[in-house]
Tab-separated table of C-alpha atoms in Angstrom:
chain	number	residue	atom	x	y	z
R	1	ILE	CA	0.000	0.000	0.000
R	2	THR	CA	1.695	3.175	-1.184
R	3	GLU	CA	0.885	6.594	0.244
R	4	ALA	CA	-1.430	4.985	2.772
R	5	SER	CA	-4.288	7.188	3.943
R	6	SER	CA	-6.791	6.854	6.748
R	7	ASP	CA	-8.978	4.773	4.432
R	8	ALA	CA	-6.330	2.028	4.497
R	9	ALA	CA	-6.614	1.522	8.253
R	10	GLY	CA	-8.276	-1.722	9.420
R	11	GLU	CA	-7.779	-5.541	9.686
R	12	TYR	CA	-6.215	-7.532	6.943
R	13	ILE	CA	-5.999	-11.335	6.257
R	14	CYS	CA	-4.564	-13.293	3.400
R	15	THR	CA	-6.199	-16.414	1.901
R	16	ILE	CA	-4.655	-19.311	-0.046
R	17	LYS	CA	-7.035	-21.371	-2.161
R	18	TRP	CA	-6.633	-24.745	-3.935
R	19	GLY	CA	-9.741	-25.446	-5.839
R	20	ALA	CA	-12.457	-25.796	-3.278
R	21	ILE	CA	-9.950	-25.846	-0.478
R	22	TYR	CA	-8.570	-22.650	1.011
R	23	ILE	CA	-6.901	-21.490	4.200
R	24	SER	CA	-6.747	-18.019	5.781
R	25	SER	CA	-4.121	-16.324	7.870
R	26	GLU	CA	-4.557	-14.762	11.226
R	27	THR	CA	-5.840	-11.173	11.290
R	28	ALA	CA	-3.328	-8.358	10.988
R	29	SER	CA	-4.170	-4.790	11.951
R	30	LEU	CA	-3.030	-1.738	9.996
R	31	THR	CA	-3.047	1.519	11.889
R	32	VAL	CA	-2.461	4.782	9.949
R	33	LEU	CA	-1.158	7.735	11.882
R	34	TYR	CA	-2.683	10.899	10.333
R	35	ILE	CA	-4.114	14.334	10.898
R	36	LYS	CA	-7.828	13.794	11.185
R	37	THR	CA	-8.809	17.499	11.342
R	38	ALA	CA	-6.331	20.160	10.287
R	39	PRO	CA	-6.449	23.784	11.373
R	40	THR	CA	-8.614	25.971	9.103
R	41	THR	CA	-8.398	29.629	8.112
R	42	VAL	CA	-9.484	31.936	10.903
R	43	ASN	CA	-10.469	35.619	10.613
R	44	VAL	CA	-10.403	37.466	13.899
R	45	VAL	CA	-10.674	41.107	14.966
R	46	SER	CA	-7.535	42.725	16.274
R	47	GLY	CA	-7.466	42.592	20.055
R	48	SER	CA	-9.619	39.450	20.269
R	49	ASN	CA	-8.604	35.816	20.768
R	50	ALA	CA	-7.889	33.403	17.909
R	51	VAL	CA	-8.408	29.643	18.222
R	52	PHE	CA	-6.990	26.832	16.033
R	53	SER	CA	-8.033	23.171	16.409
R	54	CYS	CA	-6.210	20.021	15.411
R	55	GLN	CA	-7.121	16.323	15.643
R	56	THR	CA	-4.911	13.291	15.099
R	57	SER	CA	-5.834	9.662	14.718
R	58	GLY	CA	-3.713	6.621	15.500
R	59	ASP	CA	-3.617	3.484	17.559
R	60	SER	CA	-2.597	5.567	20.548
R	61	ALA	CA	-2.757	9.145	21.706
R	62	SER	CA	-0.353	11.609	20.175
R	63	VAL	CA	1.291	14.757	21.466
R	64	ILE	CA	0.107	17.688	19.364
R	65	SER	CA	2.022	20.943	18.910
R	66	PHE	CA	1.368	24.046	16.819
R	67	HIS	CA	3.857	25.919	14.696
R	68	LEU	CA	4.199	28.995	12.490
R	69	LEU	CA	5.245	28.248	8.955
R	70	SER	CA	7.746	31.085	9.258
R	71	GLY	CA	9.463	29.211	12.086
R	72	ASP	CA	8.756	31.937	14.640
R	73	ALA	CA	7.852	30.925	18.171
R	74	ILE	CA	4.161	30.915	19.099
R	75	ASN	CA	3.013	32.790	22.163
R	76	GLY	CA	-0.161	30.862	22.882
R	77	THR	CA	-1.806	28.163	25.011
R	78	VAL	CA	-2.327	24.552	23.842
R	79	LEU	CA	-4.966	22.343	25.478
R	80	GLN	CA	-5.009	18.641	24.587
R	81	SER	CA	-7.448	15.824	25.231
R	82	ASN	CA	-7.452	12.123	24.364
R	83	ASP	CA	-10.862	11.175	23.060
R	84	SER	CA	-12.489	7.740	23.205
R	85	ALA	CA	-11.705	5.415	20.350
R	86	SER	CA	-13.758	6.079	17.262
R	87	GLY	CA	-13.149	2.527	16.096
R	88	ASP	CA	-11.383	-0.649	17.081
R	89	TYR	CA	-8.153	0.523	15.577
R	90	SER	CA	-7.865	4.266	16.208
R	91	VAL	CA	-7.584	6.782	19.011
R	92	THR	CA	-8.438	10.463	18.380
R	93	THR	CA	-6.430	13.187	20.076
R	94	THR	CA	-7.702	16.784	20.035
R	95	ALA	CA	-5.742	19.972	20.766
R	96	THR	CA	-6.611	23.676	20.566
R	97	LEU	CA	-4.274	26.647	20.316
R	98	THR	CA	-5.536	29.913	21.777
R	99	LEU	CA	-3.820	33.184	20.877
R	100	THR	CA	-4.906	36.088	23.093
R	101	ASN	CA	-5.147	39.748	22.175
R	102	VAL	CA	-3.954	39.236	18.624
R	103	THR	CA	-2.488	42.045	16.550
R	104	SER	CA	-1.458	42.401	12.949
R	105	ASN	CA	1.852	40.836	13.964
R	106	SER	CA	-0.024	37.635	14.822
R	107	SER	CA	-1.138	37.032	11.250
R	108	GLY	CA	0.534	34.206	9.395
R	109	TYR	CA	0.323	30.519	8.509
R	110	TYR	CA	-0.144	27.996	11.338
R	111	TYR	CA	0.040	24.184	11.256
R	112	CYS	CA	-0.038	21.355	13.784
R	113	THR	CA	2.126	18.280	14.266
R	114	GLY	CA	1.138	15.007	15.960
R	115	VAL	CA	3.956	12.941	17.497
R	116	TRP	CA	3.630	9.274	18.466
R	117	GLU	CA	6.624	8.420	20.578
R	118	GLY	CA	8.827	5.913	18.863
R	119	ARG	CA	6.455	5.685	15.930
R	120	GLY	CA	6.843	8.915	13.991
R	121	ASN	CA	5.042	12.178	13.432
R	122	VAL	CA	2.643	13.758	10.963
R	123	SER	CA	2.102	17.471	10.163
R	124	SER	CA	-0.970	19.174	8.775
R	125	ASP	CA	-1.309	21.644	5.958
R	126	SER	CA	-1.025	25.245	7.119
R	127	ALA	CA	-3.990	27.557	7.745
R	128	TYR	CA	-3.935	31.358	7.601
R	129	LEU	CA	-4.734	33.650	10.508
R	130	SER	CA	-6.217	36.886	9.136
R	131	ILE	CA	-6.436	39.894	11.449
R	132	LEU	CA	-9.388	42.163	10.761
R	133	GLY	CA	-9.758	45.703	12.025
R	134	ILE	CA	-9.236	49.318	11.069
R	135	ARG	CA	-6.754	49.570	8.273
R	136	VAL	CA	-6.275	53.316	8.714
R	137	VAL	CA	-8.210	56.476	9.389
R	138	THR	CA	-7.345	59.374	7.125
R	139	THR	CA	-8.499	62.983	7.063
R	140	HIS	CA	-9.022	64.671	3.720
R	141	THR	CA	-10.484	67.762	2.156
R	142	TRP	CA	-11.668	66.170	-1.080
R	143	GLY	CA	-8.425	64.995	-2.567
R	144	HIS	CA	-6.260	66.889	-0.124
R	145	ARG	CA	-3.696	65.792	2.423
R	146	ALA	CA	-4.169	63.666	5.497
R	147	GLU	CA	-5.317	65.414	8.671
R	148	TRP	CA	-5.641	68.832	6.995
R	149	GLY	CA	-8.673	70.767	5.814
R	150	VAL	CA	-9.061	74.185	4.188
R	151	LEU	CA	-11.061	76.828	6.034
R	152	GLY	CA	-14.622	76.954	4.728
R	153	SER	CA	-14.445	73.610	2.945
R	154	ILE	CA	-15.893	70.198	3.762
R	155	ALA	CA	-13.380	67.807	5.271
R	156	TYR	CA	-13.941	64.136	5.767
R	157	GLN	CA	-12.414	61.314	7.707
R	158	ASP	CA	-12.366	57.871	6.169
R	159	CYS	CA	-12.449	54.824	8.425
R	160	ILE	CA	-10.904	52.069	6.288
R	161	SER	CA	-11.549	48.468	7.323
R	162	ASP	CA	-11.815	44.909	6.017
R	163	GLY	CA	-14.973	44.297	4.024
R	164	ILE	CA	-14.361	40.622	3.286
R	165	LEU	CA	-12.715	37.651	4.968
R	166	ARG	CA	-9.197	36.820	3.825
R	167	ASN	CA	-7.749	33.436	2.992
R	168	ASN	CA	-4.042	34.145	2.765
R	169	SER	CA	-1.359	36.766	3.061
R	170	ASP	CA	-1.888	37.763	-0.574
R	171	GLY	CA	-5.291	39.106	0.435
R	172	ASP	CA	-7.298	36.587	-1.580
R	173	ALA	CA	-10.899	36.284	-0.503
R	174	TYR	CA	-11.968	33.491	1.794
R	175	LEU	CA	-14.645	31.411	0.045
R	176	ASP	CA	-17.540	29.727	1.812
R	177	SER	CA	-18.883	26.250	1.118
R	178	ASN	CA	-20.659	27.578	-1.961
R	179	GLY	CA	-17.493	29.145	-3.339
R	180	ASP	CA	-18.619	32.705	-2.602
R	181	GLN	CA	-16.565	35.352	-0.852
R	182	VAL	CA	-17.812	36.274	2.603
R	183	TYR	CA	-18.560	39.891	3.521
R	184	THR	CA	-18.114	41.108	7.061
R	185	THR	CA	-21.038	42.621	8.953
R	186	VAL	CA	-19.982	45.691	10.926
R	187	VAL	CA	-21.258	48.664	12.883
R	188	ILE	CA	-19.306	51.927	12.502
R	189	ASP	CA	-19.414	54.499	15.306
R	190	TRP	CA	-17.769	57.931	15.213
R	191	GLU	CA	-16.848	59.979	18.268
R	192	TRP	CA	-15.376	63.403	18.955
R	193	TYR	CA	-13.347	64.414	21.985
R	194	SER	CA	-14.255	67.250	24.342
R	195	PHE	CA	-11.244	68.944	25.877
R	196	ILE	CA	-13.649	70.512	28.374
R	197	THR	CA	-15.136	67.324	29.815
R	198	TYR	CA	-12.143	65.183	28.827
R	199	SER	CA	-14.422	62.548	27.359
R	200	TRP	CA	-15.582	61.133	24.036
R	201	HIS	CA	-19.038	61.862	22.616
R	202	PRO	CA	-21.041	60.506	19.655
R	203	VAL	CA	-21.041	62.714	16.571
R	204	ASN	CA	-24.643	63.909	16.503
R	205	SER	CA	-24.513	67.612	15.589
R	206	SER	CA	-25.251	69.217	12.240
R	207	LYS	CA	-21.517	69.681	11.699
R	208	PHE	CA	-21.117	65.946	11.122
R	209	THR	CA	-22.619	63.737	8.409
R	210	GLU	CA	-21.969	60.004	8.335
R	211	GLY	CA	-21.711	58.727	4.780
R	212	SER	CA	-22.668	55.260	3.568
R	213	SER	CA	-20.002	52.582	3.697
R	214	THR	CA	-18.800	51.099	0.432
R	215	ILE	CA	-16.690	48.026	-0.288
R	216	GLY	CA	-14.378	48.159	-3.286
R	217	THR	CA	-13.265	45.367	-5.552
R	218	ASP	CA	-10.210	45.012	-3.317
R	219	GLY	CA	-12.458	44.065	-0.403
R	220	ILE	CA	-11.687	47.238	1.544
R	221	ARG	CA	-14.569	49.063	3.232
R	222	HIS	CA	-14.610	52.862	3.278
R	223	SER	CA	-16.807	54.537	5.903
R	224	PRO	CA	-16.674	58.350	5.571
R	225	LEU	CA	-17.533	61.076	8.052
R	226	LEU	CA	-18.056	64.571	6.600
R	227	ILE	CA	-17.130	67.577	8.753
R	228	GLY	CA	-17.874	71.182	8.005
R	229	PRO	CA	-17.848	73.657	6.557
R	230	LEU	CA	-14.650	74.005	8.563
R	231	GLU	CA	-14.344	76.956	10.929
R	232	LEU	CA	-11.371	78.235	12.868
R	233	SER	CA	-12.966	76.772	16.003
R	234	ASP	CA	-12.512	73.314	14.439
R	235	GLU	CA	-8.740	73.627	14.737
R	236	GLY	CA	-7.507	70.596	16.703
R	237	LEU	CA	-10.857	68.763	16.493
R	238	ALA	CA	-10.182	65.175	17.602
R	239	LEU	CA	-12.141	62.312	16.039
R	240	ARG	CA	-11.993	58.534	16.102
R	241	CYS	CA	-13.948	55.625	14.677
R	242	ILE	CA	-14.982	52.400	16.401
R	243	ILE	CA	-15.721	49.361	14.260
R	244	THR	CA	-17.544	46.289	15.601
R	245	TYR	CA	-17.438	43.053	13.591
R	246	ALA	CA	-20.233	40.526	14.071
R	247	ASP	CA	-19.386	36.852	14.718
R	248	ASP	CA	-19.757	34.393	11.851
R	249	ALA	CA	-19.030	30.980	13.287
R	250	SER	CA	-19.880	29.160	10.074
R	251	ASN	CA	-16.960	30.914	8.376
R	252	ASN	CA	-14.556	30.971	11.311
R	253	LEU	CA	-14.950	34.697	11.971
R	254	ILE	CA	-14.411	35.703	15.558
R	255	GLY	CA	-15.972	39.157	15.964
R	256	GLY	CA	-15.089	42.026	18.229
R	257	SER	CA	-14.465	45.768	18.290
R	258	GLU	CA	-11.470	47.906	17.502
R	259	THR	CA	-11.023	51.598	18.308
R	260	ASP	CA	-8.737	53.637	16.145
R	261	ASP	CA	-6.150	56.069	17.429
R	262	TRP	CA	-7.745	59.510	17.283
R	263	LYS	CA	-6.770	62.058	14.691
R	264	GLN	CA	-6.886	65.846	14.933
R	265	ILE	CA	-7.967	68.123	12.110
R	266	GLU	CA	-5.693	71.025	11.233
R	267	VAL	CA	-7.551	73.896	9.566
R	268	GLU	CA	-5.531	75.467	6.773
R	269	HIS	CA	-6.055	79.207	6.755
R	270	ILE	CA	-4.371	82.611	6.652
R	271	TYR	CA	-3.080	83.648	10.044
R	272	HIS	CA	-2.061	87.188	9.224
R	273	LEU	CA	-2.004	89.757	6.418
R	274	ALA	CA	-0.294	93.102	6.972
R	275	VAL	CA	1.836	95.860	5.430
R	276	ASP	CA	5.105	96.907	7.050
R	277	VAL	CA	4.444	100.689	6.860
R	278	GLU	CA	1.856	102.286	9.131
R	279	THR	CA	1.237	105.337	6.935
R	280	ILE	CA	2.158	105.050	3.271
R	281	ILE	CA	3.302	108.150	1.385
R	282	SER	CA	3.526	108.067	-2.408
R	283	GLY	CA	7.025	106.970	-3.325
R	284	ASP	CA	7.461	104.757	-0.263
R	285	SER	CA	8.598	101.158	-0.653
R	286	VAL	CA	6.232	98.752	1.081
R	287	GLU	CA	6.224	95.055	1.870
R	288	PHE	CA	3.069	93.003	2.229
R	289	ILE	CA	3.271	89.956	4.499
R	290	CYS	CA	0.865	87.002	4.264
R	291	ILE	CA	1.206	84.101	6.722
R	292	ALA	CA	-0.663	80.799	6.277
R	293	ASN	CA	-0.378	77.219	7.489
R	294	SER	CA	-0.346	74.099	5.349
R	295	ALA	CA	1.041	70.578	5.144
R	296	TYR	CA	2.807	71.522	1.922
R	297	GLU	CA	3.687	74.831	0.294
R	298	PRO	CA	0.609	76.477	-1.232
R	299	ASP	CA	0.553	79.135	-3.952
R	300	PHE	CA	0.347	82.798	-2.876
R	301	THR	CA	-1.075	85.582	-5.051
R	302	PHE	CA	-1.479	89.247	-4.113
R	303	TYR	CA	-4.145	91.519	-5.573
R	304	ALA	CA	-4.854	95.263	-5.447
R	305	ASP	CA	-8.533	96.151	-5.936
R	306	GLY	CA	-9.181	92.729	-7.435
R	307	LEU	CA	-6.349	92.859	-9.967
R	308	GLU	CA	-2.794	91.708	-9.795
R	309	PHE	CA	-0.313	94.478	-9.036
R	310	ASP	CA	0.315	96.781	-12.019
R	311	GLU	CA	2.645	99.640	-12.912
R	312	VAL	CA	-0.039	102.290	-12.411
R	313	HIS	CA	0.096	102.330	-8.631
R	314	TYR	CA	3.331	100.410	-8.014
R	315	SER	CA	6.801	99.871	-9.427
R	316	ASN	CA	9.761	97.642	-8.574
R	317	ILE	CA	7.369	94.764	-7.904
R	318	THR	CA	9.037	91.604	-6.538
R	319	GLY	CA	7.627	88.407	-5.103
R	320	PRO	CA	5.996	86.617	-3.678
R	321	ASN	CA	8.977	85.232	-1.813
R	322	VAL	CA	8.050	82.325	0.450
R	323	SER	CA	9.845	81.038	3.536
R	324	VAL	CA	8.754	78.202	5.803
R	325	ASN	CA	8.949	77.362	9.485
R	326	GLY	CA	7.463	73.936	10.097
R	327	SER	CA	3.939	74.104	8.691
R	328	ILE	CA	3.883	77.934	8.675
R	329	TYR	CA	4.505	79.617	5.318
R	330	ILE	CA	5.398	83.309	5.119
R	331	ALA	CA	4.976	85.074	1.774
R	332	THR	CA	6.311	88.597	1.207
R	333	TYR	CA	5.484	90.883	-1.701
R	334	SER	CA	7.436	94.106	-2.212
R	335	ALA	CA	6.670	97.161	-4.334
R	336	LYS	CA	7.222	100.899	-4.512
R	337	THR	CA	4.146	103.114	-4.482
R	338	VAL	CA	3.770	105.385	-7.481
R	339	GLU	CA	0.420	107.090	-7.136
R	340	ALA	CA	-1.664	108.233	-4.203
R	341	THR	CA	-4.928	106.359	-3.680
R	342	VAL	CA	-6.435	108.519	-0.951
R	343	ILE	CA	-8.557	110.407	-3.459
R	344	ASN	CA	-10.307	107.110	-4.292
R	345	GLY	CA	-10.733	106.034	-0.703
R	346	GLY	CA	-7.653	103.790	-0.627
R	347	GLN	CA	-7.152	100.264	-1.950
R	348	THR	CA	-8.133	96.729	-1.018
R	349	ILE	CA	-5.139	94.409	-0.831
R	350	LYS	CA	-5.957	90.699	-0.946
R	351	CYS	CA	-3.738	87.704	-0.276
R	352	GLU	CA	-5.055	84.538	-1.882
R	353	VAL	CA	-3.701	81.141	-0.829
R	354	ASP	CA	-4.354	78.283	-3.241
R	355	TYR	CA	-4.206	74.763	-1.773
R	356	GLY	CA	-4.833	73.055	-5.101
R	357	ILE	CA	-7.996	71.015	-5.578
R	358	ALA	CA	-8.592	71.239	-1.832
R	359	GLY	CA	-9.661	74.857	-2.119
R	360	VAL	CA	-8.667	78.491	-1.832
R	361	THR	CA	-8.765	80.878	1.114
R	362	SER	CA	-8.091	84.621	1.200
R	363	GLU	CA	-7.791	87.636	3.473
R	364	GLU	CA	-8.117	91.363	2.739
R	365	ILE	CA	-6.808	94.578	4.269
R	366	GLU	CA	-7.499	98.204	3.391
R	367	ILE	CA	-4.534	100.487	2.772
R	368	THR	CA	-4.255	104.125	1.722
R	369	THR	CA	-1.357	105.731	-0.143
R	370	TYR	CA	-1.152	109.455	0.638
R	371	TYR	CA	0.303	112.342	-1.330
R	372	LYS	CA	3.865	113.444	-0.761
R	373	CYS	CA	3.762	117.203	-0.150
R	374	GLY	CA	7.433	117.471	-0.966
R	375	ASN	CA	6.404	117.033	-4.595
R	376	ALA	CA	3.876	119.915	-4.457
R	377	ASN	CA	4.821	123.343	-5.800
R	378	VAL	CA	4.157	126.520	-3.804
R	379	LEU	CA	2.403	129.126	-5.903
R	380	GLY	CA	3.013	132.808	-5.316
R	381	GLY	CA	5.642	134.215	-3.008
R	382	ALA	CA	7.854	135.505	-5.819
R	383	GLY	CA	10.217	138.432	-5.791
R	384	ASP	CA	11.851	139.227	-2.497
R	385	THR	CA	9.689	136.748	-0.605
R	386	ILE	CA	11.542	134.469	1.769
R	387	ILE	CA	9.865	131.023	2.019
R	388	THR	CA	10.487	128.685	4.944
R	389	TYR	CA	9.165	125.136	5.156
R	390	GLU	CA	8.176	123.150	8.212
R	391	ILE	CA	7.527	119.397	7.925
R	392	ASP	CA	5.302	117.905	10.619
R	393	SER	CA	6.532	114.346	11.230
R	394	ALA	CA	3.575	113.650	13.491
R	395	THR	CA	1.201	113.958	10.550
R	396	TYR	CA	3.413	111.965	8.148
R	397	GLY	CA	4.241	114.503	5.460
R	398	THR	CA	2.199	117.610	6.215
R	399	VAL	CA	4.234	120.634	5.042
R	400	LYS	CA	3.692	124.264	6.083
R	401	ALA	CA	5.166	127.053	3.937
R	402	THR	CA	5.573	130.500	5.520
R	403	ALA	CA	6.295	133.731	3.658
R	404	SER	CA	8.410	136.519	5.170
R	405	CYS	CA	10.172	139.635	3.965
R	406	PRO	CA	13.747	140.872	4.205
R	407	THR	CA	14.662	143.099	7.096
R	408	ASN	CA	13.846	146.762	6.533
R	409	THR	CA	16.756	149.137	6.001
R	410	SER	CA	17.146	152.927	6.037
R	411	THR	CA	16.569	152.980	2.338
R	412	SER	CA	14.186	150.051	1.859
R	413	SER	CA	11.165	148.654	3.600
R	414	TYR	CA	8.973	145.610	2.798
R	415	SER	CA	5.507	144.261	3.489
R	416	LEU	CA	3.472	141.139	2.612
R	417	SER	CA	0.672	141.437	0.146
R	418	VAL	CA	-2.211	139.234	1.339
R	419	SER	CA	-5.423	138.655	-0.609
R	420	ASP	CA	-8.466	136.400	-0.500
R	421	SER	CA	-6.531	133.647	-2.354
R	422	SER	CA	-3.187	134.116	-0.638
R	423	ALA	CA	-1.896	134.004	2.904
R	424	GLU	CA	1.233	134.396	4.960
R	425	GLU	CA	1.068	130.613	5.672
R	426	VAL	CA	-0.124	127.854	3.330
R	427	THR	CA	-0.341	124.163	4.289
R	428	CYS	CA	-0.111	120.984	2.189
R	429	THR	CA	-1.622	117.827	3.722
R	430	LYS	CA	-1.084	114.200	2.704
R	431	GLU	CA	-4.814	113.869	2.006
R	432	THR	CA	-4.783	116.550	-0.756
R	433	GLY	CA	-1.223	116.928	-1.964
R	434	THR	CA	-1.777	120.654	-2.660
R	435	TYR	CA	-1.341	123.857	-0.663
R	436	SER	CA	-4.229	125.741	0.872
R	437	PRO	CA	-4.813	128.652	0.428
R	438	THR	CA	-3.702	128.364	-3.163
R	439	TYR	CA	-1.126	131.155	-3.104
R	440	LEU	CA	1.553	132.225	-0.700
R	441	ALA	CA	1.610	135.987	0.017
R	442	LYS	CA	4.113	138.057	-1.936
R	443	CYS	CA	6.639	140.343	-0.332
R	444	LEU	CA	6.655	143.857	-1.855
R	445	GLU	CA	9.158	146.704	-1.377
R	446	ASP	CA	7.550	149.932	-0.225
R	447	VAL	CA	8.028	153.106	-2.444
R	448	ALA	CA	9.085	156.252	-0.423
R	449	ILE	CA	7.271	159.609	-1.161
R	450	GLU	CA	9.434	162.828	-0.456
R	451	THR	CA	7.838	166.079	0.995
R	452	GLY	CA	8.748	169.801	0.487
R	453	TYR	CA	7.293	173.221	-0.342
R	454	VAL	CA	7.044	175.708	-3.195
R	455	GLU	CA	8.009	179.372	-2.569
R	456	GLN	CA	6.670	182.078	-4.889
R	457	VAL	CA	8.094	185.675	-4.474
R	458	TRP	CA	6.574	188.725	-6.179
R	459	ASP	CA	8.924	191.583	-6.776
R	460	ILE	CA	6.884	194.831	-6.632
R	461	ALA	CA	9.587	196.784	-8.260
R	462	THR	CA	9.894	194.621	-11.302
R	463	LEU	CA	6.474	193.110	-11.089
R	464	ASP	CA	8.010	189.545	-11.594
R	465	PHE	CA	7.309	186.214	-9.842
R	466	THR	CA	10.183	184.030	-8.603
R	467	VAL	CA	9.340	180.339	-7.877
R	468	SER	CA	11.615	177.995	-5.901
R	469	ILE	CA	11.021	174.397	-4.731
R	470	GLN	CA	12.352	173.462	-1.299
């Protein structure tokens, strides 16, 4: 008998026959040592206990041990019992291996070996231990990066778990007795953490929407939770998912629950937008600073009144130049002001931060570029007029022009000529860029008028008049 199996076990006799005469030998017993029940594939939830069973059959009890196909040591408990004989020629021995609190590191191929002292040993085929649970929880903003979400957008967390039972380390589906893959039955629960009460709470507000779970062709289940629209108050929001697998004894699924490590949402937004000059005078160089956070460098664009910077109001435009400190990105944009905007009520400067398909966020500030009075001409004040200028630093560019005359001498004297449109002092402010009143008074030299008398003498003798001027 070659490659004897359990079917070959039993009693044998041989018979010799001569015509009608025959003789038979005494009975001989054949006992086959074999694995009666080998371990089978087990799917179990991470953190639960996994159990493998093995049965041997022989003419006596065996000692059963379990092994990993990889050769690694097994950290488990083996219980063995010697059952009553199932026939005249065999004894069944049963053993179970219990692995407690299994993790993903426990997965692998397990087999059992039965040893009959002095007789030999037999090993079973291997069976796979598949660990079910939460594959990963990721945070997205529709195609964006894990654990980040753009201000004002809808973020979502995806609880990724096993949707089908697995048969091997290649991830092939476990098939039931009908040859069909077996889907897991689960309950998904989401919770958020309160840093006030220091406890977890079910997600039951309007901010959260639990999406329907889907199982892809790869057997992976996706269970989304939508959050938003995101607000600044959502910064640091902690969330976790809990997945509970139902038992399925007919397919060797040992159910249980697994709780994922919580994740915090980081809200991508603009922290700060400012200009480095408090009061801007036409001709000043200014630098705009926009600070935002992100997992990766976003794109910065600066606008003035809805348009990108142009040569009408600015020159020497450079930037944006971006530096980074951790997840904080600082963009600077430099330009020189060309034209005052105060007459139009100032300008709106906007910093726009583009996070790609995840979304865009922006901030605005109002700035005003004032006139530079140093560029304004003083009208009037010609001739001998002495003009003095006084710049008021407290009002950022206000200039006062004062007219005065030379000092009077014995031969010359001067005075200011003031009219309705001129004054001794005229002032230019940054809001107007022109002097008011329009003209500065003019200094005029006074014209001297001499006095005297006329003497007329009548000579009686000659009857003539003599006139002299004194």
